[in-house]
């Protein structure tokens, strides 16, 4: 199979999306004064849904993130309440796709935590998580919710393992143990029956998640893969990475044959990581570089040339990461087909960018808003773990986009016990592998010793008080 090298030049063809343009929100509709994290981990540090915006922030000691109701735009006060229960930096955050006030976070402290955000947002700092999930032996870099099943969460750690958590029971139920280095990215196909990963070992994998079986594997020597995304139901994958000449590059793959990419296209010579975003409803692909100010967009088709360049949104402010609004949170009256929330670290600013299809008519544009995955899960955890696959429950954006999910998260009651997956106890004492881990463990133990000493001192004082009260009672003359 020959690899097609493509030109970056626009190919003029009939497409209803060829005039899509990016519109930046007015300053009063941005979120200002946010101490965005300076962490260099290659994640977005931002998650958004139809109700809340969450941003990982810079914090001294432990890790924290802000959760802001979307209507609360403008300047955010420095003492605005935070979610701050992690003992290490927060590395990734993701909203539950079916319950819009439940968010998952993972951290350098090796834990994954599930938080329930109260109606109307936080009024005070939140330190108690709804669920604390311990199973990784090193820091956890990624979390992803299953796209069609309620309460199934995937986490990828620096122990090279992917754990699948059933939140109905609060335990890991499967472990994927096929990677030989740090996992860089995870992406699901439409029904969540396949998982694709990129890894620091330069391999692209397609995995059956329940069995952990690797169905396809590509050893990417000429195209060092960084990020991957499933292209809906097209049976295609798109990866971003670096060519052998250190230029930024994208590649399109057949998910059933990873022996060679269908096409490769060089983007530019910049060094920032390229984040891919795919909209299955419009078949549009967005490419945004970390540290760039621009977002390129393309249209994907199943026939050659597969990838057609449309346009580029340009901005002078560099982006650290980008949050993406789910479809049911878009403004269909403005013909908005995609919305980014851009993190501008230097200004402490979160800037919404709407991608708009220019239309003269004010009526609902059915051709650009097909039925789309909604807020109802298609499966329960037991059904999915039992081997059932089901496509997402679709919704129309014409009437259903204002409907809120009636689902409520119920945290399981957990007892302290060992966590055994595939016959391995994940919570047995794992020795620290680096000096930083050793220091973190030492400081954590010091904090625990200090807390216990304080508790002991308080109890000593209380005992002395009770003894004094008892003595006074005994010495007081009895009332006749």
CSV table of C-alpha atoms in Angstrom, one decimal:
chain,number,residue,atom,x,y,z
A,1,UNK,CA,0.0,0.0,0.0
A,2,UNK,CA,1.4,3.4,-0.9
A,3,UNK,CA,1.2,6.2,1.5
A,4,UNK,CA,-0.3,9.4,0.0
A,5,UNK,CA,1.4,12.6,0.8
A,6,UNK,CA,-1.2,15.4,0.8
A,7,UNK,CA,-0.9,19.1,0.2
A,8,UNK,CA,-2.0,21.6,2.8
A,9,UNK,CA,-3.5,23.8,0.1
A,10,UNK,CA,-7.3,24.1,0.3
A,11,UNK,CA,-9.2,21.9,-2.2
A,12,UNK,CA,-12.3,23.8,-3.4
A,13,UNK,CA,-15.1,21.3,-3.4
A,14,UNK,CA,-18.8,21.5,-2.7
A,15,UNK,CA,-19.2,21.4,1.1
A,16,UNK,CA,-21.7,23.1,3.4
A,17,UNK,CA,-18.9,23.6,5.9
A,18,UNK,CA,-16.4,25.3,3.6
A,19,UNK,CA,-17.3,28.8,5.1
A,20,UNK,CA,-17.3,27.8,8.8
A,21,UNK,CA,-15.7,30.5,10.8
A,22,UNK,CA,-14.5,30.9,14.4
A,23,UNK,CA,-16.1,33.6,16.5
A,24,UNK,CA,-14.4,34.6,19.8
A,25,UNK,CA,-16.8,35.6,22.7
A,26,UNK,CA,-16.9,39.2,23.9
A,27,UNK,CA,-14.6,39.9,26.9
A,28,UNK,CA,-17.6,40.0,29.3
A,29,UNK,CA,-18.5,36.4,28.2
A,30,UNK,CA,-15.0,35.1,28.9
A,31,UNK,CA,-13.8,33.9,32.3
A,32,UNK,CA,-11.0,36.1,33.7
A,33,UNK,CA,-8.6,36.1,36.6
A,34,UNK,CA,-8.1,32.3,36.7
A,35,UNK,CA,-4.7,31.0,38.0
A,36,UNK,CA,-4.4,28.3,35.2
A,37,UNK,CA,-2.0,25.6,36.2
A,38,UNK,CA,1.6,25.9,34.9
A,39,UNK,CA,2.0,22.1,34.8
A,40,UNK,CA,3.7,20.9,31.6
A,41,UNK,CA,1.8,17.6,31.4
A,42,UNK,CA,0.3,17.4,27.9
A,43,UNK,CA,-3.4,17.5,28.8
A,44,UNK,CA,-6.1,20.1,28.3
A,45,UNK,CA,-6.5,20.9,32.1
A,46,UNK,CA,-10.1,21.9,31.2
A,47,UNK,CA,-13.5,20.2,31.0
A,48,UNK,CA,-16.8,21.7,30.1
A,49,UNK,CA,-20.5,20.5,29.9
A,50,UNK,CA,-23.8,22.3,29.4
A,51,UNK,CA,-23.8,23.6,33.1
A,52,UNK,CA,-20.2,23.9,34.3
A,53,UNK,CA,-16.6,24.8,33.3
A,54,UNK,CA,-13.8,23.1,35.2
A,55,UNK,CA,-10.2,24.3,35.1
A,56,UNK,CA,-7.1,22.9,36.8
A,57,UNK,CA,-5.4,25.7,38.8
A,58,UNK,CA,-2.0,26.5,40.1
A,59,UNK,CA,-1.9,25.6,43.8
A,60,UNK,CA,0.7,25.3,46.6
A,61,UNK,CA,0.6,21.8,48.1
A,62,UNK,CA,-1.8,19.3,46.7
A,63,UNK,CA,-3.8,19.8,43.5
A,64,UNK,CA,-7.0,21.7,42.9
A,65,UNK,CA,-9.4,22.8,40.2
A,66,UNK,CA,-12.2,25.4,39.8
A,67,UNK,CA,-15.7,24.6,38.9
A,68,UNK,CA,-17.6,27.6,37.6
A,69,UNK,CA,-21.3,27.7,36.4
A,70,UNK,CA,-21.3,28.7,32.7
A,71,UNK,CA,-23.5,31.8,33.3
A,72,UNK,CA,-21.0,33.2,35.8
A,73,UNK,CA,-18.7,34.9,33.3
A,74,UNK,CA,-16.4,37.8,33.8
A,75,UNK,CA,-13.7,38.2,36.5
A,76,UNK,CA,-13.4,35.3,39.0
A,77,UNK,CA,-12.4,36.3,42.5
A,78,UNK,CA,-9.0,35.1,43.8
A,79,UNK,CA,-10.7,33.4,46.8
A,80,UNK,CA,-13.3,31.6,44.7
A,81,UNK,CA,-13.9,28.1,46.2
A,82,UNK,CA,-11.9,25.2,44.7
A,83,UNK,CA,-12.1,21.4,44.6
A,84,UNK,CA,-8.9,20.6,46.5
A,85,UNK,CA,-8.9,17.1,48.0
A,86,UNK,CA,-5.9,15.7,46.0
A,87,UNK,CA,-2.4,15.5,47.7
A,88,UNK,CA,-0.6,15.9,44.4
A,89,UNK,CA,-1.1,17.9,41.1
A,90,UNK,CA,-4.3,17.2,39.3
A,91,UNK,CA,-3.4,15.9,35.8
A,92,UNK,CA,-6.8,15.3,34.1
A,93,UNK,CA,-10.5,16.1,34.7
A,94,UNK,CA,-13.6,14.8,32.8
A,95,UNK,CA,-17.3,15.4,33.3
A,96,UNK,CA,-19.6,12.4,33.4
A,97,UNK,CA,-21.5,12.4,30.0
A,98,UNK,CA,-24.8,11.3,31.6
A,99,UNK,CA,-24.8,13.1,35.0
A,100,UNK,CA,-23.8,16.7,34.6
A,101,UNK,CA,-22.7,17.5,38.2
A,102,UNK,CA,-20.4,14.5,38.5
A,103,UNK,CA,-16.7,15.0,37.6
A,104,UNK,CA,-13.7,12.6,37.7
A,105,UNK,CA,-10.2,13.8,38.4
A,106,UNK,CA,-6.8,12.0,38.6
A,107,UNK,CA,-3.6,13.1,40.1
A,108,UNK,CA,0.1,12.6,40.9
A,109,UNK,CA,-1.1,11.3,44.3
A,110,UNK,CA,-1.9,7.9,42.4
A,111,UNK,CA,-5.7,8.3,43.1
A,112,UNK,CA,-8.7,8.9,40.9
A,113,UNK,CA,-11.6,10.8,42.6
A,114,UNK,CA,-15.2,11.3,41.8
A,115,UNK,CA,-16.8,14.6,42.9
A,116,UNK,CA,-20.4,15.7,43.1
A,117,UNK,CA,-20.8,19.5,42.4
A,118,UNK,CA,-23.8,21.0,44.2
A,119,UNK,CA,-26.6,22.8,42.4
A,120,UNK,CA,-25.4,26.3,41.5
A,121,UNK,CA,-21.7,25.5,42.0
A,122,UNK,CA,-19.4,25.6,45.0
A,123,UNK,CA,-20.0,27.9,48.0
A,124,UNK,CA,-16.9,26.7,49.9
A,125,UNK,CA,-13.8,24.6,49.2
A,126,UNK,CA,-14.6,20.9,48.6
A,127,UNK,CA,-12.1,18.5,50.1
A,128,UNK,CA,-14.3,15.3,50.5
A,129,UNK,CA,-14.7,13.3,47.3
A,130,UNK,CA,-17.8,11.2,46.7
A,131,UNK,CA,-15.5,8.3,45.8
A,132,UNK,CA,-11.7,7.8,46.2
A,133,UNK,CA,-10.4,5.1,43.8
A,134,UNK,CA,-7.0,3.6,44.7
A,135,UNK,CA,-5.5,1.0,42.4
A,136,UNK,CA,-2.6,2.6,40.5
A,137,UNK,CA,0.9,2.3,42.0
A,138,UNK,CA,2.2,5.5,40.3
A,139,UNK,CA,0.6,8.8,39.2
A,140,UNK,CA,-2.5,8.7,37.1
A,141,UNK,CA,-2.3,10.8,33.9
A,142,UNK,CA,-5.6,10.2,32.1
A,143,UNK,CA,-9.3,9.5,32.8
A,144,UNK,CA,-12.0,8.7,30.3
A,145,UNK,CA,-15.7,7.9,30.8
A,146,UNK,CA,-17.2,5.1,28.7
A,147,UNK,CA,-19.3,6.8,25.9
A,148,UNK,CA,-22.5,4.6,26.2
A,149,UNK,CA,-22.4,3.0,29.6
A,150,UNK,CA,-23.2,4.7,32.9
A,151,UNK,CA,-20.6,4.6,35.7
A,152,UNK,CA,-17.8,2.9,33.8
A,153,UNK,CA,-14.5,4.9,34.0
A,154,UNK,CA,-11.1,4.2,32.5
A,155,UNK,CA,-7.9,5.5,34.1
A,156,UNK,CA,-4.3,5.3,32.7
A,157,UNK,CA,-1.4,5.5,35.1
A,158,UNK,CA,2.4,5.8,34.9
A,159,UNK,CA,2.5,2.2,36.0
A,160,UNK,CA,1.6,1.5,32.3
A,161,UNK,CA,-1.8,0.0,33.2
A,162,UNK,CA,-5.3,1.0,32.3
A,163,UNK,CA,-7.9,0.2,35.0
A,164,UNK,CA,-11.6,-0.1,34.3
A,165,UNK,CA,-13.7,1.1,37.3
A,166,UNK,CA,-17.3,0.1,37.9
A,167,UNK,CA,-18.5,3.0,40.0
A,168,UNK,CA,-21.6,1.2,41.1
A,169,UNK,CA,-19.3,-0.8,43.3
A,170,UNK,CA,-16.4,1.6,43.5
A,171,UNK,CA,-13.8,-1.0,42.5
A,172,UNK,CA,-11.6,-1.7,39.4
A,173,UNK,CA,-13.1,-4.7,37.5
A,174,UNK,CA,-10.6,-5.1,34.7
A,175,UNK,CA,-7.0,-4.2,34.0
A,176,UNK,CA,-5.4,-3.7,30.5
A,177,UNK,CA,-1.8,-4.6,30.9
A,178,UNK,CA,-0.4,-4.6,27.3
A,179,UNK,CA,1.6,-1.3,27.3
A,180,UNK,CA,5.3,-1.1,27.9
A,181,UNK,CA,5.6,2.6,28.6
A,182,UNK,CA,3.5,5.6,29.6
A,183,UNK,CA,0.0,5.8,27.8
A,184,UNK,CA,-0.3,9.2,26.1
A,185,UNK,CA,-3.9,9.1,24.9
A,186,UNK,CA,-7.1,7.0,25.0
A,187,UNK,CA,-10.1,7.2,22.6
A,188,UNK,CA,-13.3,5.1,22.1
A,189,UNK,CA,-15.3,4.2,19.0
A,190,UNK,CA,-18.9,5.3,18.9
A,191,UNK,CA,-20.4,2.3,20.9
A,192,UNK,CA,-17.4,1.9,23.2
A,193,UNK,CA,-16.6,-1.6,22.1
A,194,UNK,CA,-13.1,-0.6,21.0
A,195,UNK,CA,-10.4,1.4,22.7
A,196,UNK,CA,-7.4,2.9,20.9
A,197,UNK,CA,-4.3,4.1,22.7
A,198,UNK,CA,-1.0,5.9,21.9
A,199,UNK,CA,2.0,5.1,24.0
A,200,UNK,CA,5.5,6.4,24.6
A,201,UNK,CA,6.7,3.0,23.3
A,202,UNK,CA,5.8,4.5,19.8
A,203,UNK,CA,3.0,2.0,19.3
A,204,UNK,CA,-0.6,2.7,18.2
A,205,UNK,CA,-3.0,0.0,19.5
A,206,UNK,CA,-6.6,-1.0,19.0
A,207,UNK,CA,-7.8,-2.9,22.1
A,208,UNK,CA,-11.0,-4.9,23.0
A,209,UNK,CA,-11.4,-3.2,26.4
A,210,UNK,CA,-13.2,-6.0,28.3
A,211,UNK,CA,-10.7,-8.7,27.5
A,212,UNK,CA,-7.7,-6.4,27.2
A,213,UNK,CA,-6.8,-8.2,23.9
A,214,UNK,CA,-4.8,-6.1,21.4
A,215,UNK,CA,-6.6,-6.5,18.0
A,216,UNK,CA,-4.3,-4.3,16.0
A,217,UNK,CA,-0.9,-2.7,16.6
A,218,UNK,CA,1.2,-0.3,14.6
A,219,UNK,CA,4.9,0.3,15.3
A,220,UNK,CA,5.2,4.0,14.3
A,221,UNK,CA,8.8,4.6,13.5
A,222,UNK,CA,8.3,7.3,10.7
A,223,UNK,CA,5.3,8.9,12.4
A,224,UNK,CA,5.8,9.1,16.2
A,225,UNK,CA,2.3,9.1,17.5
A,226,UNK,CA,1.2,11.5,20.2
A,227,UNK,CA,-2.6,11.7,20.1
A,228,UNK,CA,-5.3,9.5,18.5
A,229,UNK,CA,-9.0,9.8,17.9
A,230,UNK,CA,-11.6,7.4,16.5
A,231,UNK,CA,-13.5,8.9,13.5
A,232,UNK,CA,-17.0,7.9,14.5
A,233,UNK,CA,-18.3,4.9,12.6
A,234,UNK,CA,-16.0,5.4,9.6
A,235,UNK,CA,-13.7,2.5,10.8
A,236,UNK,CA,-10.9,5.0,10.7
A,237,UNK,CA,-8.4,6.4,13.2
A,238,UNK,CA,-6.6,9.8,13.0
A,239,UNK,CA,-3.3,10.3,14.8
A,240,UNK,CA,-1.2,13.4,15.3
A,241,UNK,CA,2.6,13.1,15.8
A,242,UNK,CA,6.0,14.0,14.6
A,243,UNK,CA,7.7,12.9,11.4
A,244,UNK,CA,11.3,11.7,11.2
A,245,UNK,CA,12.2,15.3,10.2
A,246,UNK,CA,10.6,16.6,13.4
A,247,UNK,CA,7.7,18.2,11.6
A,248,UNK,CA,4.2,18.0,13.0
A,249,UNK,CA,2.2,15.5,11.1
A,250,UNK,CA,-1.2,13.8,11.0
A,251,UNK,CA,-2.0,10.3,9.7
A,252,UNK,CA,-5.2,8.5,8.8
A,253,UNK,CA,-5.5,4.7,9.5
A,254,UNK,CA,-7.8,1.9,8.8
A,255,UNK,CA,-8.8,0.5,12.2
A,256,UNK,CA,-8.7,-3.1,10.9
A,257,UNK,CA,-5.3,-2.8,9.3
A,258,UNK,CA,-2.6,-0.7,11.0
A,259,UNK,CA,0.2,-2.0,8.9
A,260,UNK,CA,0.5,1.3,7.1
A,261,UNK,CA,-1.4,4.7,7.3
A,262,UNK,CA,-3.8,5.4,4.5
A,263,UNK,CA,-2.5,9.0,4.2
A,264,UNK,CA,0.1,11.1,6.0
A,265,UNK,CA,0.1,14.9,5.9
A,266,UNK,CA,2.8,17.2,7.2
A,267,UNK,CA,1.3,20.3,9.0
A,268,UNK,CA,4.2,22.6,9.9
A,269,UNK,CA,7.6,22.7,11.6
A,270,UNK,CA,6.4,23.9,15.0
A,271,UNK,CA,7.2,21.9,18.1
A,272,UNK,CA,3.9,22.1,20.2
A,273,UNK,CA,1.7,19.0,20.5
A,274,UNK,CA,-1.2,18.8,18.1
A,275,UNK,CA,-4.6,18.0,19.7
A,276,UNK,CA,-7.2,16.5,17.3
A,277,UNK,CA,-10.9,17.0,17.9
A,278,UNK,CA,-13.5,15.2,15.7
A,279,UNK,CA,-17.2,16.0,15.3
A,280,UNK,CA,-18.9,12.9,14.0
A,281,UNK,CA,-22.1,14.9,13.2
A,282,UNK,CA,-20.4,17.2,10.7
A,283,UNK,CA,-17.4,14.9,9.9
A,284,UNK,CA,-15.2,17.8,10.7
A,285,UNK,CA,-11.7,17.5,12.2
A,286,UNK,CA,-10.2,20.3,14.2
A,287,UNK,CA,-6.4,20.5,14.8
A,288,UNK,CA,-5.1,22.8,17.6
A,289,UNK,CA,-1.5,23.0,18.5
A,290,UNK,CA,-0.4,23.5,22.1
A,291,UNK,CA,1.3,27.0,22.3
A,292,UNK,CA,-0.3,28.0,18.9
A,293,UNK,CA,-3.0,30.6,18.5
A,294,UNK,CA,-4.6,28.9,15.5
A,295,UNK,CA,-7.1,26.1,14.9
A,296,UNK,CA,-7.1,24.3,11.5
A,297,UNK,CA,-10.2,22.5,10.4
A,298,UNK,CA,-10.8,19.8,7.7
A,299,UNK,CA,-13.7,17.7,6.4
A,300,UNK,CA,-13.3,13.9,6.5
A,301,UNK,CA,-14.8,11.5,3.9
A,302,UNK,CA,-14.6,7.8,3.4
A,303,UNK,CA,-13.4,8.2,-0.2
A,304,UNK,CA,-10.1,9.7,-1.5
A,305,UNK,CA,-8.7,12.2,-0.8
A,306,UNK,CA,-10.2,11.4,2.7
A,307,UNK,CA,-9.1,14.7,4.2
A,308,UNK,CA,-10.1,18.1,2.7
A,309,UNK,CA,-8.7,21.3,4.2
A,310,UNK,CA,-11.4,23.9,4.9
A,311,UNK,CA,-10.0,26.9,6.8
A,312,UNK,CA,-8.0,28.1,9.7
A,313,UNK,CA,-9.1,30.1,12.8
A,314,UNK,CA,-6.3,32.5,13.7
A,315,UNK,CA,-5.6,34.3,17.0
A,316,UNK,CA,-2.4,35.9,18.5
A,317,UNK,CA,-2.9,34.4,22.0
A,318,UNK,CA,-1.3,30.9,22.5
A,319,UNK,CA,-3.5,28.2,23.9
A,320,UNK,CA,-2.4,25.8,26.7
A,321,UNK,CA,-5.4,23.5,26.3
A,322,UNK,CA,-8.9,23.4,25.0
A,323,UNK,CA,-12.2,22.3,26.5
A,324,UNK,CA,-15.0,21.2,24.2
A,325,UNK,CA,-18.7,21.8,24.8
A,326,UNK,CA,-20.9,18.7,24.2
A,327,UNK,CA,-23.4,19.0,21.3
A,328,UNK,CA,-26.5,19.5,23.5
A,329,UNK,CA,-24.9,22.6,25.0
A,330,UNK,CA,-24.5,24.5,21.7
A,331,UNK,CA,-26.5,27.4,20.5
A,332,UNK,CA,-28.4,25.9,17.5
A,333,UNK,CA,-30.2,29.3,16.9
A,334,UNK,CA,-26.7,30.7,15.9
A,335,UNK,CA,-25.8,27.7,13.7
A,336,UNK,CA,-23.0,26.9,16.2
A,337,UNK,CA,-21.6,23.4,15.3
A,338,UNK,CA,-18.6,23.3,17.8
A,339,UNK,CA,-17.4,25.3,20.8
A,340,UNK,CA,-13.9,25.5,22.3
A,341,UNK,CA,-12.9,26.9,25.6
A,342,UNK,CA,-9.4,28.1,25.1
A,343,UNK,CA,-7.0,28.4,28.1
A,344,UNK,CA,-4.7,31.5,27.7
A,345,UNK,CA,-2.3,31.0,30.6
A,346,UNK,CA,-0.5,34.4,30.4
A,347,UNK,CA,-3.7,36.3,30.8
A,348,UNK,CA,-5.4,33.9,33.2
A,349,UNK,CA,-8.2,33.8,30.7
A,350,UNK,CA,-10.7,31.2,29.4
A,351,UNK,CA,-12.0,32.3,26.0
A,352,UNK,CA,-15.0,30.6,24.3
A,353,UNK,CA,-14.6,30.2,20.5
A,354,UNK,CA,-17.8,29.3,18.6
A,355,UNK,CA,-17.4,27.5,15.2
A,356,UNK,CA,-20.4,28.8,13.1
A,357,UNK,CA,-21.9,27.8,9.8
A,358,UNK,CA,-23.1,31.0,8.2
A,359,UNK,CA,-26.8,30.8,7.3
A,360,UNK,CA,-29.3,33.5,6.4
A,361,UNK,CA,-32.3,31.7,7.7
A,362,UNK,CA,-33.3,31.9,11.4
A,363,UNK,CA,-35.1,28.5,11.3
A,364,UNK,CA,-33.6,25.3,12.7
A,365,UNK,CA,-31.0,23.9,10.3
A,366,UNK,CA,-31.7,20.1,10.3
A,367,UNK,CA,-28.9,19.4,7.7
A,368,UNK,CA,-26.2,20.5,10.1
A,369,UNK,CA,-27.8,19.0,13.3
A,370,UNK,CA,-28.4,15.3,12.8
A,371,UNK,CA,-29.6,13.2,15.7
A,372,UNK,CA,-26.6,13.2,18.2
A,373,UNK,CA,-25.6,11.1,21.3
A,374,UNK,CA,-27.6,12.5,24.2
A,375,UNK,CA,-27.5,12.4,28.0
A,376,UNK,CA,-29.1,9.0,28.5
A,377,UNK,CA,-26.8,5.9,28.8
A,378,UNK,CA,-27.5,3.0,26.6
A,379,UNK,CA,-26.2,0.3,29.0
A,380,UNK,CA,-25.7,-0.4,32.7
A,381,UNK,CA,-22.2,-1.4,33.9
A,382,UNK,CA,-23.3,-5.1,34.4
A,383,UNK,CA,-24.7,-5.2,30.8
A,384,UNK,CA,-21.5,-3.8,29.3
A,385,UNK,CA,-19.2,-6.0,31.4
A,386,UNK,CA,-21.4,-9.0,30.4
A,387,UNK,CA,-20.4,-8.4,26.7
A,388,UNK,CA,-23.3,-6.3,25.4
A,389,UNK,CA,-22.5,-3.4,23.0
A,390,UNK,CA,-25.1,-0.8,22.1
A,391,UNK,CA,-25.0,2.4,20.1
A,392,UNK,CA,-25.5,5.7,22.0
A,393,UNK,CA,-29.1,6.9,22.7
A,394,UNK,CA,-29.6,9.7,20.2
A,395,UNK,CA,-31.4,13.0,20.8
A,396,UNK,CA,-32.6,15.8,18.5
A,397,UNK,CA,-31.1,19.2,19.2
A,398,UNK,CA,-34.3,20.9,18.0
A,399,UNK,CA,-36.3,20.4,21.2
A,400,UNK,CA,-34.2,18.1,23.5
A,401,UNK,CA,-31.1,20.2,24.0
A,402,UNK,CA,-32.5,22.1,27.0
A,403,UNK,CA,-33.5,18.8,28.8
A,404,UNK,CA,-31.4,18.0,31.8
A,405,UNK,CA,-30.6,14.4,32.7
A,406,UNK,CA,-32.7,12.9,35.6
A,407,UNK,CA,-29.9,10.5,36.6
A,408,UNK,CA,-28.4,10.7,40.0
A,409,UNK,CA,-25.1,9.2,41.1
A,410,UNK,CA,-25.2,6.9,44.2
A,411,UNK,CA,-21.8,6.3,45.7
A,412,UNK,CA,-21.3,2.7,46.9
A,413,UNK,CA,-20.6,2.0,50.6
A,414,UNK,CA,-17.0,0.8,50.6
A,415,UNK,CA,-15.0,-1.2,53.2
A,416,UNK,CA,-11.2,-1.0,53.4
A,417,UNK,CA,-9.9,-4.1,51.7
A,418,UNK,CA,-7.4,-5.3,49.1
A,419,UNK,CA,-8.0,-4.5,45.4
A,420,UNK,CA,-7.4,-7.6,43.3
A,421,UNK,CA,-7.6,-7.4,39.5
A,422,UNK,CA,-6.4,-10.3,37.3
A,423,UNK,CA,-5.0,-11.9,40.5
A,424,UNK,CA,-2.8,-9.0,41.4
A,425,UNK,CA,-3.3,-6.9,44.6
A,426,UNK,CA,-3.1,-3.3,43.3
A,427,UNK,CA,-2.9,-1.8,46.8
A,428,UNK,CA,0.0,-3.8,48.1
A,429,UNK,CA,3.0,-1.6,49.1
A,430,UNK,CA,4.8,-0.5,46.0
A,431,UNK,CA,8.2,1.0,46.6
A,432,UNK,CA,8.7,4.5,45.2
A,433,UNK,CA,10.6,4.5,41.9
A,434,UNK,CA,11.9,8.1,41.9
A,435,UNK,CA,13.3,10.6,44.4
A,436,UNK,CA,10.1,12.8,43.9
A,437,UNK,CA,7.8,9.9,44.8
A,438,UNK,CA,9.9,9.1,47.9
A,439,UNK,CA,9.7,12.7,49.0
A,440,UNK,CA,6.0,12.8,48.4
A,441,UNK,CA,5.5,9.6,50.3
A,442,UNK,CA,7.7,10.9,53.1
A,443,UNK,CA,5.8,14.3,53.4
A,444,UNK,CA,2.4,12.4,53.3
A,445,UNK,CA,3.5,10.2,56.2
A,446,UNK,CA,4.8,13.3,58.1
A,447,UNK,CA,1.4,15.0,57.6
A,448,UNK,CA,-0.3,11.8,58.8
A,449,UNK,CA,2.0,11.6,61.9
A,450,UNK,CA,1.3,15.3,62.7
A,451,UNK,CA,-2.4,14.8,62.4
A,452,UNK,CA,-2.4,11.8,64.6
A,453,UNK,CA,-0.2,13.6,67.2
A,454,UNK,CA,-2.7,16.5,67.3
A,455,UNK,CA,-5.6,14.1,67.6
A,456,UNK,CA,-3.8,12.4,70.5
A,457,UNK,CA,-3.1,15.7,72.2
A,458,UNK,CA,-6.8,16.7,71.9
A,459,UNK,CA,-7.9,13.4,73.4
A,460,UNK,CA,-5.4,13.8,76.3
A,461,UNK,CA,-6.9,17.3,77.0
A,462,UNK,CA,-10.4,15.9,76.9
A,463,UNK,CA,-9.5,13.0,79.2
A,464,UNK,CA,-8.0,15.5,81.7
A,465,UNK,CA,-11.2,17.7,81.5
A,466,UNK,CA,-13.4,14.6,82.2
A,467,UNK,CA,-11.2,13.5,85.1
A,468,UNK,CA,-11.5,17.0,86.6
A,469,UNK,CA,-15.3,17.1,86.1
A,470,UNK,CA,-15.6,13.6,87.8
A,471,UNK,CA,-13.4,14.8,90.7
A,472,UNK,CA,-15.6,17.9,91.2
A,473,UNK,CA,-18.7,15.8,91.1
A,474,UNK,CA,-17.3,13.4,93.8
A,475,UNK,CA,-16.2,16.3,96.1
A,476,UNK,CA,-19.4,18.3,95.8
A,477,UNK,CA,-21.7,17.9,98.9
A,478,UNK,CA,-24.7,15.7,98.2
A,479,UNK,CA,-28.1,17.5,98.0
A,480,UNK,CA,-30.4,16.1,100.6
